[in-house]
Tab-separated table of C-alpha atoms in Angstrom:
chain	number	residue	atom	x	y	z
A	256	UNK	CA	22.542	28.921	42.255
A	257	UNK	CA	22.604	28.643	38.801
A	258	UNK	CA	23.287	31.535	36.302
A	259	UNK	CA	20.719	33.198	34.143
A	260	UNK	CA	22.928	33.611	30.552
A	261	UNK	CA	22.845	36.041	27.564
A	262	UNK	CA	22.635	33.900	24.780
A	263	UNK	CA	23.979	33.622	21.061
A	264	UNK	CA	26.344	32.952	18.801
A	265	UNK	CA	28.475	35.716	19.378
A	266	UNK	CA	28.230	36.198	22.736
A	267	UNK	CA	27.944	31.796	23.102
A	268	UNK	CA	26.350	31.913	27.257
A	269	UNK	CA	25.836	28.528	28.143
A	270	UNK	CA	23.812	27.164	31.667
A	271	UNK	CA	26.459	25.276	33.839
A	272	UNK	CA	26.444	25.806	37.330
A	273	UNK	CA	30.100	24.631	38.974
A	274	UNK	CA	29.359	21.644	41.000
A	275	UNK	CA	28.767	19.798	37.328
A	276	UNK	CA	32.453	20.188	36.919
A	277	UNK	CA	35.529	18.836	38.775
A	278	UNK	CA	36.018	21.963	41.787
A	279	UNK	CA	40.043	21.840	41.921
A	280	UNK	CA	42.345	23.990	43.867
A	281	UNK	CA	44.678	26.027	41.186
A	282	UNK	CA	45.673	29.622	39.647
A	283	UNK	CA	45.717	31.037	36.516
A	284	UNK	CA	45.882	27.041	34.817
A	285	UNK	CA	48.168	26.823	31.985
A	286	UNK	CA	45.624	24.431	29.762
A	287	UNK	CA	41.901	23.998	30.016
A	288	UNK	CA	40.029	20.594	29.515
A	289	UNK	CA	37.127	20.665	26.867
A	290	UNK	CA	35.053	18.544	27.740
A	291	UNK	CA	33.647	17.398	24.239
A	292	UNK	CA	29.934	16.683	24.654
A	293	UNK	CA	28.654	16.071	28.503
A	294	UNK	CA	26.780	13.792	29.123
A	295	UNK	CA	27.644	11.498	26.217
A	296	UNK	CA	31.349	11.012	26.146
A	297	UNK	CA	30.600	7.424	25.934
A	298	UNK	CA	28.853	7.930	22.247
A	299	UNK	CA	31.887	10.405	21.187
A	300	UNK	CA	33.004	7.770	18.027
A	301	UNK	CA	29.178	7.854	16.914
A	302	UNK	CA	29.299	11.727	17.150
A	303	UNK	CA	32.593	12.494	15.867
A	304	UNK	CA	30.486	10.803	12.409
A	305	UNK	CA	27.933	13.295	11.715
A	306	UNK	CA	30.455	16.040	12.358
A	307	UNK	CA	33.753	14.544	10.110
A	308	UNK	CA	30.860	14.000	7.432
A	309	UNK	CA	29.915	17.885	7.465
A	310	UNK	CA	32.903	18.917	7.585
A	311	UNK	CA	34.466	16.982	4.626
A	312	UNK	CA	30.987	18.299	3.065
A	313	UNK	CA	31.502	21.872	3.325
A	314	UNK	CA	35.322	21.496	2.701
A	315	UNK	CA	34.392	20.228	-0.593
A	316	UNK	CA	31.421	22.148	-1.391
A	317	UNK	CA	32.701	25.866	-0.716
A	318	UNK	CA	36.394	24.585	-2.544
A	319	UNK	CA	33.666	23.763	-5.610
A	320	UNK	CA	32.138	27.032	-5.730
A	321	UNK	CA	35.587	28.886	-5.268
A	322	UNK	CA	37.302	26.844	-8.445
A	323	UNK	CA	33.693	27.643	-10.804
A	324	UNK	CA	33.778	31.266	-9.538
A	325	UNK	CA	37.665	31.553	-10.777
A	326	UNK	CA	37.632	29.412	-14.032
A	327	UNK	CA	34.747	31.164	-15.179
A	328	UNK	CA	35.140	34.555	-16.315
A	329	UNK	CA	31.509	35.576	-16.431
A	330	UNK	CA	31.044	34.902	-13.053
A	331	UNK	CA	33.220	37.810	-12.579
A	332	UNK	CA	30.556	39.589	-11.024
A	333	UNK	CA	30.124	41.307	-7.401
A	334	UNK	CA	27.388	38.883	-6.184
A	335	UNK	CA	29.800	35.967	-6.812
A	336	UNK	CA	32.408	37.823	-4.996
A	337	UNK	CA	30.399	38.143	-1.797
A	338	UNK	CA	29.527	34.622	-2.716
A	339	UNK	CA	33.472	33.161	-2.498
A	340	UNK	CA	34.147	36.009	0.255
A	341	UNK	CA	31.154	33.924	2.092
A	342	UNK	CA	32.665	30.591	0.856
A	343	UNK	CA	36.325	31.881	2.320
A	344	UNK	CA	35.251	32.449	5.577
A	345	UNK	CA	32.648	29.026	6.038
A	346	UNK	CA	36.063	27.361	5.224
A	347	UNK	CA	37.699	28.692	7.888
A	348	UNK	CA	35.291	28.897	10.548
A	349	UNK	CA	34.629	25.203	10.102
A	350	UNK	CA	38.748	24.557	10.411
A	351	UNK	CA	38.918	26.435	13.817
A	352	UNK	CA	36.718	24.540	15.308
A	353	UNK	CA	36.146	21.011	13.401
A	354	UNK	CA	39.814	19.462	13.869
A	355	UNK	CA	40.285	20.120	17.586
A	356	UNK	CA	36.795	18.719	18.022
A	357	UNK	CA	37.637	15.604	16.229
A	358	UNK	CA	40.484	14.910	18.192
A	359	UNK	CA	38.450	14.991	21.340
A	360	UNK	CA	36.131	12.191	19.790
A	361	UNK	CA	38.766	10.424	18.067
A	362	UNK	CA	41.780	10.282	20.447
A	363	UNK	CA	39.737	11.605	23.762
A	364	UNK	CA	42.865	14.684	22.855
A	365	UNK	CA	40.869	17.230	25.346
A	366	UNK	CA	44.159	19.509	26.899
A	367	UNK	CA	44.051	22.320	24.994
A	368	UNK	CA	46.925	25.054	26.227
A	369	UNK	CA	45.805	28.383	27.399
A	370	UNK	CA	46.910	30.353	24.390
A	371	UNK	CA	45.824	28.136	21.792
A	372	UNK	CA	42.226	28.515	23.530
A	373	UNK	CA	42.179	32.256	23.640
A	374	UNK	CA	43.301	32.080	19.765
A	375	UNK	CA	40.557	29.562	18.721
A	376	UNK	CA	37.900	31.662	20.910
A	377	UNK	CA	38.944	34.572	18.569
A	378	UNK	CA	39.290	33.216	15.435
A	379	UNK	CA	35.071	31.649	15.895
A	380	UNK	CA	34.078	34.477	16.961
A	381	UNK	CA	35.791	37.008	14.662
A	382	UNK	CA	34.825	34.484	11.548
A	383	UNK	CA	30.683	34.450	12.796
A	384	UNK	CA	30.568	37.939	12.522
A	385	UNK	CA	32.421	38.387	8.982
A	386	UNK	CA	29.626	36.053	7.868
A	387	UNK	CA	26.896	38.305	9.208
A	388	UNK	CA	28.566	40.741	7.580
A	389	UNK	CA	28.740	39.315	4.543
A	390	UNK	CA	25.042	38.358	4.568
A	391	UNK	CA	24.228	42.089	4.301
A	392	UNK	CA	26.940	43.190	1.958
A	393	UNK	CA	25.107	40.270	-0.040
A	394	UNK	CA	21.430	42.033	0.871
A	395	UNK	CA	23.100	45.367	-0.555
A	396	UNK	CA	24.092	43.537	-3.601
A	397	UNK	CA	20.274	42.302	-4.100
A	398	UNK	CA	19.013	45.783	-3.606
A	399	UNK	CA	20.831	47.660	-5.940
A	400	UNK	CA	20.632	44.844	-8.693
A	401	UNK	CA	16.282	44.688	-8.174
A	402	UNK	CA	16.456	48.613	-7.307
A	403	UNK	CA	18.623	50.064	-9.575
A	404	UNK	CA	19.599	47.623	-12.031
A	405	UNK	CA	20.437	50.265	-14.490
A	406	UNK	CA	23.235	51.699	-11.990
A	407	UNK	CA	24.435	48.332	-10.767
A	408	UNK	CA	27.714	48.142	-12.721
A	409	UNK	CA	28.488	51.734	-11.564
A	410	UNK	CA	26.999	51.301	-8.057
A	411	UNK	CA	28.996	48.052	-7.092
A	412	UNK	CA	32.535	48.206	-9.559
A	413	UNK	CA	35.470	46.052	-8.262
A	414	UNK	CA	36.969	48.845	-5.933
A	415	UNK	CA	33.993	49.328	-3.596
A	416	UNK	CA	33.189	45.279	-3.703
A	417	UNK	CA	36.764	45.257	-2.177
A	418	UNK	CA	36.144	47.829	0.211
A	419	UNK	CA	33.032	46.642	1.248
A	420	UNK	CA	34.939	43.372	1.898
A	421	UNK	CA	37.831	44.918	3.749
A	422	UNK	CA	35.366	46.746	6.655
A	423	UNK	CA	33.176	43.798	6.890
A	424	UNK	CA	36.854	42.028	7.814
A	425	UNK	CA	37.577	45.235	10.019
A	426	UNK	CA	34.634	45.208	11.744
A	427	UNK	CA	34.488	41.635	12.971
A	428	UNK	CA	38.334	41.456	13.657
A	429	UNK	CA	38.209	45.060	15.796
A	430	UNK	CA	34.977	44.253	17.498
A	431	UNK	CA	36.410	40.678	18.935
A	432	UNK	CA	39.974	41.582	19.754
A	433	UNK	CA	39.144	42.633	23.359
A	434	UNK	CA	37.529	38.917	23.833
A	435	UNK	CA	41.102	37.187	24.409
A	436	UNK	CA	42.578	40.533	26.697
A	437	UNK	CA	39.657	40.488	28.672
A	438	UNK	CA	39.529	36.679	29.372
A	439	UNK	CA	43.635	36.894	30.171
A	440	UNK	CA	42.954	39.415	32.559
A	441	UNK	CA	40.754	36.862	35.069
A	442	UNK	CA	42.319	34.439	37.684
A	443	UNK	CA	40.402	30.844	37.612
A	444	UNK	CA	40.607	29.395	40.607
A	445	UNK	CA	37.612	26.984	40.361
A	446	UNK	CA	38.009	24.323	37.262
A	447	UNK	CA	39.535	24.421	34.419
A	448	UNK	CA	37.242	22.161	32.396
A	449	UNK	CA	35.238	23.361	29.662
A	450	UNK	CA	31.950	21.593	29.030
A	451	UNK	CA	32.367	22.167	25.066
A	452	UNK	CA	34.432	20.982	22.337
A	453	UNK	CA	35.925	24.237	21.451
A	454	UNK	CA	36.775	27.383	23.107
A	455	UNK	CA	33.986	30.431	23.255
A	456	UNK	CA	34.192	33.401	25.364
A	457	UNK	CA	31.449	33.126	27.439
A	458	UNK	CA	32.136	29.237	28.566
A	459	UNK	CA	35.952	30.383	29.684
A	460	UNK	CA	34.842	33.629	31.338
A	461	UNK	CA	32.433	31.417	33.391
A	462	UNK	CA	35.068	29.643	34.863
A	463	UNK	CA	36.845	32.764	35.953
A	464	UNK	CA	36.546	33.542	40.003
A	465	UNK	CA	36.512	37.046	39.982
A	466	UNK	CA	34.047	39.487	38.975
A	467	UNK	CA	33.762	39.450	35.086
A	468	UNK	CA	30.558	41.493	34.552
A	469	UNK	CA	32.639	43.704	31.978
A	470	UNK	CA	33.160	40.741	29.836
A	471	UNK	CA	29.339	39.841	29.808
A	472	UNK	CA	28.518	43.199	28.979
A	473	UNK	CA	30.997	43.398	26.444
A	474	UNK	CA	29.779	40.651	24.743
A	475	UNK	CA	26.032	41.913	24.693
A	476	UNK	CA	27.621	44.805	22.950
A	477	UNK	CA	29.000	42.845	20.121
A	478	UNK	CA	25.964	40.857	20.298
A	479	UNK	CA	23.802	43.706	19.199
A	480	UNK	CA	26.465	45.503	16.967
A	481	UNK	CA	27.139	42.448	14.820
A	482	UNK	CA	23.836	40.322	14.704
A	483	UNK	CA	21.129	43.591	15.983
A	484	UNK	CA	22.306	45.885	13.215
A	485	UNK	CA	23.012	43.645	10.648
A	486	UNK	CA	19.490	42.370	11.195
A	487	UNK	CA	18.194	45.884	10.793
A	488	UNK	CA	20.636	46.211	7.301
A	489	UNK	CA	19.008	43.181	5.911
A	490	UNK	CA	15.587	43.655	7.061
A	491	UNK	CA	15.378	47.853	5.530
A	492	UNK	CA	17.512	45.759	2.559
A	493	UNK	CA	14.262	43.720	1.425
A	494	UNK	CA	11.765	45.914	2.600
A	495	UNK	CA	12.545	48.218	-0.246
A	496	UNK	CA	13.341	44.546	-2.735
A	497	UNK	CA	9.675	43.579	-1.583
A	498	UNK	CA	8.459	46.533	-2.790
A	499	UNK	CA	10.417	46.681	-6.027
A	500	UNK	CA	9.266	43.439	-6.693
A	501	UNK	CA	5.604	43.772	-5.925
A	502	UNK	CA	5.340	47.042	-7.940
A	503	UNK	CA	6.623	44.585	-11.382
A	504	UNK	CA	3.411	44.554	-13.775
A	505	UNK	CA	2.863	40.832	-14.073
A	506	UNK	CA	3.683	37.478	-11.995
A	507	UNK	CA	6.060	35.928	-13.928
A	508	UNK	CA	7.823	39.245	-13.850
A	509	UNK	CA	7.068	39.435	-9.859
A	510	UNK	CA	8.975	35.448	-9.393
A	511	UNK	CA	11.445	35.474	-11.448
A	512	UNK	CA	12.945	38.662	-9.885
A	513	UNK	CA	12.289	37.110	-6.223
A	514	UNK	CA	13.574	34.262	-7.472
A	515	UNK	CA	17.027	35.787	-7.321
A	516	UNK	CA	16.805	36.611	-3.573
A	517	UNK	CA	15.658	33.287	-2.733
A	518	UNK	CA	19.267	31.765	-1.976
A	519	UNK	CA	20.475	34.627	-0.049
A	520	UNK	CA	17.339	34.400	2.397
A	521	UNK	CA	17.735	30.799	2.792
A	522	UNK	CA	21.364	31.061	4.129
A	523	UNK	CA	20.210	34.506	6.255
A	524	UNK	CA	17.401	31.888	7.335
A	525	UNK	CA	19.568	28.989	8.379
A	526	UNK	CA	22.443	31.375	10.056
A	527	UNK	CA	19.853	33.423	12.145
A	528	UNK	CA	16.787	31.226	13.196
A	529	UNK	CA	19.082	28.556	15.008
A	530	UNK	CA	21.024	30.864	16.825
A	531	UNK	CA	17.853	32.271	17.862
A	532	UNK	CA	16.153	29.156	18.929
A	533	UNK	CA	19.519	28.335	20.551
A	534	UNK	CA	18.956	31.703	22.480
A	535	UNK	CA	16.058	30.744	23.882
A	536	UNK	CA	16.298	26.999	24.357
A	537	UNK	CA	19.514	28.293	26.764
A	538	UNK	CA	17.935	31.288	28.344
A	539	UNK	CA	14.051	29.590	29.167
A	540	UNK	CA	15.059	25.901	29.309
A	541	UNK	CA	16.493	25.770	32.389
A	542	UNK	CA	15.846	21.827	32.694
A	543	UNK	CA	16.833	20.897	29.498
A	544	UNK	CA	19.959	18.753	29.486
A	545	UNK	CA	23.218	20.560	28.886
A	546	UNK	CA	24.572	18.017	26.328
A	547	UNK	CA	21.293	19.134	24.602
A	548	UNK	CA	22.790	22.776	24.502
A	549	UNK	CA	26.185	22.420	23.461
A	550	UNK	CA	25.250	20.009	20.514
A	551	UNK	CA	22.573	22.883	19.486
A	552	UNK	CA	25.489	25.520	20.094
A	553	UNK	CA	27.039	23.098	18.015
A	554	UNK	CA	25.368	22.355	15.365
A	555	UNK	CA	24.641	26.772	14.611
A	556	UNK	CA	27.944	26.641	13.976
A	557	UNK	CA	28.657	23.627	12.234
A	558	UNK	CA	25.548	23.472	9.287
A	559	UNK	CA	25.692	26.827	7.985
A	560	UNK	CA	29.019	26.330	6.846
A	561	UNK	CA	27.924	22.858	5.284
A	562	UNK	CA	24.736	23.799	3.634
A	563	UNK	CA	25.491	27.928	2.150
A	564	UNK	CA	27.482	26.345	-0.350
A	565	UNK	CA	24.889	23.631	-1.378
A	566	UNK	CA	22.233	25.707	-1.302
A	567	UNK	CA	24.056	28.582	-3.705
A	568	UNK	CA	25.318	25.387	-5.781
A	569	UNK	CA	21.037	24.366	-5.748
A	570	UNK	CA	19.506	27.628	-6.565
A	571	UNK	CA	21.953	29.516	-8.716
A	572	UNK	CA	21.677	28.319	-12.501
A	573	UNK	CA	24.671	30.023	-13.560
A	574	UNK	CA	27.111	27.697	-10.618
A	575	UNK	CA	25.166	24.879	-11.376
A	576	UNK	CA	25.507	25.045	-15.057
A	577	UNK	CA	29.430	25.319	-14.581
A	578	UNK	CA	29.843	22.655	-12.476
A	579	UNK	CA	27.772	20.060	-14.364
A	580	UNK	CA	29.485	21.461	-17.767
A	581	UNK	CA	32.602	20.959	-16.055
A	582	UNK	CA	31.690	17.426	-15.116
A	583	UNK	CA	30.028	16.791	-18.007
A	584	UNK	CA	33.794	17.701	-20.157
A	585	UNK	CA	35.776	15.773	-17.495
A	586	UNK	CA	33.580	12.875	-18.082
């Protein structure tokens, strides 16, 4: 009988029941089998494409916006802090999980030991929630800039951007640090073969044969104190923005002023309305194929990364200026 899951990025349930793995006889394995995409191991070369292209994509792309922010002195400024703080951690949530996946496409490289596994589970995990976190240290900075724009360079000065920074790191790297002690804890005595590319909690605890509701629970917890009250952050963030703005005497006044917010709630946009849809597709679509659900678990991790940079690069005049200056010079 299969499992109903919890569901979402942080958390990562996915719907497997055990007889769609190999059932082997064994203890406490020392290296798990990922599985790379089920279903379609056959089209792995033709996969592995898509992915090596957004990867090399957001490699590039968040390294741009890093270099403008720090050759440009006027971009000195706590929005494009939060902006290369974003641009840090994209980077290195797409290198925990991109090269290991690649060499499961590439070289059909799926043993992955038992430590390394519990350190790449951490590591995605711990860098999904600094990016949540950074979404609403980047709502804060839109408030007090539409809000109080008269206080903003006494409001947000360098020491409390680097604060802010520092608990948003805290939080995420506390919060997921019992993930790898609880998963240790579990014999597996059923498979060890992962039907993902990458270790997440959820997918290993599955596999354990002992009782492991603390884990699931645990993982709803950081569930709703990473994505639930961030969500709330962001939403009381622009409620009060919405109302600054509307309040602005004319419309020119009224879109030019939303027109500053308008990058931050496209990334807020892409990193929360897949992982929602992902939810649901894996809690309600109970007949839907599973390599449909891992490339969907997939690809919420994989795009975000990719596109935040573009879409700052796209929408903010003062990066885009740089960069085409700077090309313009080089040229």
């Amino acid at each position: 009988m299969q499992e109903t899951p919890f569901c979402l990025r942080v958390g990562h349930f996915l719907p497997y029941s055990m007889s769609d793995s190999n059932i082997t006889d064994f203890t406490n394995p020392s290296t798990f089998i990922l599985q790379g995409i089920p279903g379609l191991e056959k089209a792995h070369i033709w996969i592995s494409i898509p992915f090596c292209t957004m990867y090399a994509i957001a490699i590039l792309a968040n390294f741009i916006i890093l270099f403008i922010v720090k050759r440009e002195s006027s971009l000195h400024e706590p929005m494009y802090y939060f902006l290369c703080m974003l641009a840090i951690t994209d980077l290195l949530l797409s290198t925990s999980i991109l090269p290991k996946m690649l060499s499961i496409f590439w070289f059909n490289s799926r043993e992955i030991n038992f430590s390394a596994c519990l350190t790449q589970m951490y590591f995605i995990h711990c860098f999904s929630g600094m990016e949540s976190g950074i979404f609403v240290a980047m709502g804060f900075d839109r408030y007090v800039a539409i809000c109080h724009p008269l206080r903003y360079s006494t409001i947000l000065t360098i020491p409390v951007v680097a604060k802010m920074g520092l608990a948003v790191v805290l939080r995420s790297a506390m919060l997921v640090l019992p993930y790898p002690f609880l998963v240790k804890q579990w014999p597996y005595c059923r498979t060890n073969i992962i039907p993902e590319p990458f270790c997440v909690h959820i997918s290993v605890v599955k596999l354990a044969c002992a009782d492991t509701r603390i884990s699931s629970y645990y993982g709803l917890f950081v569930l709703l104190c990473v994505m639930g009250l961030d969500g709330i952050f962001i939403a009381v963030s622009y409620n009060h923005i919405l109302r600054a703005i509307f309040s602005l005497p004319t419309k020119d006044a009224r879109l030019k002023t939303f027109g500053t917010c308008v990058s931050h709630l496209c990334v807020i946009l892409i990193f929360y309305i897949p992982g929602l849809f992902s939810s649901l597709t894996y809690c309600f679509g109970q007949n839907v194929p599973l390599h449909f659900h891992v490339l969907i678990g997939n690809m919420n991790l994989l795009v975000p990364p990719m596109l935040n940079p573009i879409i700052y690069g796209v929408r903010t005049k003062q990066i885009r200026d740089r960069l085409l200056r700077f090309i313009t010079h080089k040229g």
